[in-house]
Amino acid sequence: MTHEEYMQQAIAEAYDGINHGHGGPFGTVIVKDGVVVARGHNMVLKNHDATAHGEMMAIREAGKKLGTFDLTGCTLYTTGEPCHMCLCATMWANIKKVYYGCTIADNGKIGFRDDKFNNIFGGREKLGDYMTELCREDCLQLFEDYANMTHKEY
């Protein structure tokens, strides 16, 4: 599969979450050796858990499936540029690369406050090519669909 096909799976995961009212339009897949080992979507509202972001859910699932906390060799695909919590979690898990669709600024346009924390913590310029934007237009459509839905703000 291609990077774009993995991102399409992350987008589908996000749609599953928003269609069920679980949380925001953030879906994630984790791939190792060409195989999707975990999926996750934002479940903040469903789980009443501020840390239940799509990336966190997928990292937890990958650890369980692979039987390890060390996700060396894995790549993460996510619909929105990771917040600092999720970005640090990917690094702690030794995930080698992150592909994201929408930017921190895009997240803000649909009501999320990632930019607030980015302004406090910053430092993304030090990451080099660790994160790469991918399929932004498709993810922007997801964000637009989410914005047009009736949903709980958080």
Short mmCIF file of C-alpha atoms in Angstrom, two decimals:
data_model
loop_
_atom_site.label_atom_id
_atom_site.label_comp_id
_atom_site.label_asym_id
_atom_site.label_seq_id
_atom_site.Cartn_x
_atom_site.Cartn_y
_atom_site.Cartn_z
CA MET A 1 0.00 0.00 0.00
CA THR A 2 1.01 3.62 -0.48
CA HIS A 3 1.28 6.37 2.11
CA GLU A 4 -1.86 7.90 0.61
CA GLU A 5 -3.80 4.64 1.03
CA TYR A 6 -2.82 4.42 4.69
CA MET A 7 -3.96 8.02 5.17
CA GLN A 8 -7.29 7.14 3.55
CA GLN A 9 -7.68 4.46 6.23
CA ALA A 10 -6.98 7.07 8.91
CA ILE A 11 -9.64 9.30 7.34
CA ALA A 12 -12.14 6.41 7.35
CA GLU A 13 -11.32 5.80 11.02
CA ALA A 14 -12.01 9.48 11.77
CA TYR A 15 -15.36 9.33 9.98
CA ASP A 16 -16.28 6.28 12.06
CA GLY A 17 -15.56 8.23 15.22
CA ILE A 18 -17.42 11.42 14.31
CA ASN A 19 -20.39 9.50 12.93
CA HIS A 20 -20.73 7.78 16.31
CA GLY A 21 -20.24 11.00 18.32
CA HIS A 22 -17.04 9.75 19.96
CA GLY A 23 -15.07 12.99 19.52
CA GLY A 24 -13.32 15.16 16.97
CA PRO A 25 -12.28 14.31 13.39
CA PHE A 26 -9.00 12.68 14.27
CA GLY A 27 -8.29 9.19 12.99
CA THR A 28 -5.04 7.29 13.09
CA VAL A 29 -3.49 4.12 11.74
CA ILE A 30 -0.13 2.65 12.70
CA VAL A 31 1.76 0.58 10.16
CA LYS A 32 4.68 -1.81 10.64
CA ASP A 33 6.33 -3.71 7.81
CA GLY A 34 3.50 -2.77 5.44
CA VAL A 35 0.75 -4.04 7.76
CA VAL A 36 -1.76 -1.91 9.68
CA VAL A 37 -1.21 -3.01 13.28
CA ALA A 38 -3.55 -0.54 14.98
CA ARG A 39 -6.30 1.98 14.40
CA GLY A 40 -7.72 4.63 16.63
CA HIS A 41 -9.95 7.67 16.56
CA ASN A 42 -10.70 10.46 18.95
CA MET A 43 -12.77 9.08 21.84
CA VAL A 44 -12.57 12.02 24.23
CA LEU A 45 -16.36 12.38 24.48
CA LYS A 46 -17.18 8.68 24.58
CA ASN A 47 -14.56 7.82 27.19
CA HIS A 48 -14.77 11.09 29.17
CA ASP A 49 -10.99 11.15 28.83
CA ALA A 50 -9.06 14.23 27.68
CA THR A 51 -6.15 11.99 26.60
CA ALA A 52 -8.22 9.74 24.33
CA HIS A 53 -6.95 11.34 21.11
CA GLY A 54 -6.78 9.24 17.95
CA GLU A 55 -3.02 8.88 18.13
CA MET A 56 -3.12 7.83 21.78
CA MET A 57 -5.82 5.24 21.12
CA ALA A 58 -3.83 3.77 18.21
CA ILE A 59 -0.55 3.73 20.18
CA ARG A 60 -2.27 1.89 23.04
CA GLU A 61 -3.77 -0.61 20.60
CA ALA A 62 -0.46 -1.16 18.79
CA GLY A 63 1.28 -1.87 22.08
CA LYS A 64 -1.34 -4.45 23.01
CA LYS A 65 -1.30 -6.14 19.60
CA LEU A 66 2.48 -6.20 19.31
CA GLY A 67 3.02 -7.05 22.98
CA THR A 68 5.44 -4.20 23.54
CA PHE A 69 5.66 -0.52 24.39
CA ASP A 70 8.47 -0.16 21.84
CA LEU A 71 6.96 0.66 18.43
CA THR A 72 10.32 0.89 16.67
CA GLY A 73 9.83 0.47 12.93
CA CYS A 74 6.24 1.76 13.00
CA THR A 75 4.86 4.68 11.02
CA LEU A 76 1.84 6.69 12.17
CA TYR A 77 -0.75 8.29 9.85
CA THR A 78 -3.17 10.78 11.36
CA THR A 79 -5.74 13.21 10.00
CA GLY A 80 -4.59 16.21 12.05
CA GLU A 81 -1.13 17.39 12.98
CA PRO A 82 -0.52 15.88 16.42
CA CYS A 83 -0.89 17.98 19.52
CA HIS A 84 2.14 18.07 21.81
CA MET A 85 0.80 15.26 24.01
CA CYS A 86 0.40 12.96 21.01
CA LEU A 87 3.62 14.06 19.38
CA CYS A 88 5.58 13.27 22.54
CA ALA A 89 3.78 9.92 22.86
CA THR A 90 4.86 8.97 19.33
CA MET A 91 8.43 9.80 20.24
CA TRP A 92 8.26 7.88 23.54
CA ALA A 93 6.92 4.90 21.59
CA ASN A 94 9.86 5.13 19.13
CA ILE A 95 7.57 5.60 16.13
CA LYS A 96 9.91 6.43 13.27
CA LYS A 97 7.73 8.75 11.16
CA VAL A 98 4.46 10.67 11.36
CA TYR A 99 2.29 11.63 8.38
CA TYR A 100 -0.53 14.10 9.07
CA GLY A 101 -3.29 15.68 6.98
CA CYS A 102 -4.44 18.98 8.46
CA THR A 103 -2.20 21.43 10.28
CA ILE A 104 -2.34 22.83 13.80
CA ALA A 105 -3.88 25.97 12.26
CA ASP A 106 -6.55 23.86 10.53
CA ASN A 107 -7.36 22.19 13.86
CA GLY A 108 -7.97 25.66 15.31
CA LYS A 109 -10.35 26.61 12.52
CA ILE A 110 -12.77 23.89 13.64
CA GLY A 111 -12.60 24.74 17.32
CA PHE A 112 -9.59 22.88 18.73
CA ARG A 113 -6.99 24.72 20.78
CA ASP A 114 -3.81 22.94 19.67
CA ASP A 115 -2.34 26.29 18.64
CA LYS A 116 -2.49 27.48 22.28
CA PHE A 117 -0.21 24.66 23.37
CA ASN A 118 1.94 24.96 20.28
CA ASN A 119 2.55 28.61 21.18
CA ILE A 120 3.56 27.61 24.71
CA PHE A 121 5.75 24.61 23.89
CA GLY A 122 6.77 25.19 20.26
CA GLY A 123 9.84 23.37 19.04
CA ARG A 124 8.42 21.65 15.98
CA GLU A 125 11.07 23.22 13.78
CA LYS A 126 13.61 21.01 15.58
CA LEU A 127 11.93 17.83 14.33
CA GLY A 128 13.36 17.97 10.82
CA ASP A 129 11.51 15.53 8.57
CA TYR A 130 9.97 13.52 11.44
CA MET A 131 6.51 14.80 10.42
CA THR A 132 5.28 15.18 6.84
CA GLU A 133 2.01 16.63 5.58
CA LEU A 134 0.01 14.23 3.39
CA CYS A 135 -3.45 14.27 1.77
CA ARG A 136 -4.30 17.69 3.23
CA GLU A 137 -7.21 18.34 0.86
CA ASP A 138 -8.89 15.05 1.80
CA CYS A 139 -8.42 15.81 5.48
CA LEU A 140 -9.74 19.34 5.03
CA GLN A 141 -12.90 17.79 3.56
CA LEU A 142 -13.17 15.61 6.66
CA PHE A 143 -12.79 18.69 8.86
CA GLU A 144 -15.43 20.55 6.83
CA ASP A 145 -17.83 17.61 7.15
CA TYR A 146 -17.22 17.58 10.90
CA ALA A 147 -17.76 21.34 11.17
CA ASN A 148 -21.11 20.97 9.40
CA MET A 149 -22.31 18.27 11.80
CA THR A 150 -24.17 18.84 15.02
CA HIS A 151 -21.70 17.83 17.70
CA LYS A 152 -20.68 18.59 21.25
CA GLU A 153 -17.90 21.14 21.59
CA TYR A 154 -15.03 20.28 23.90
#
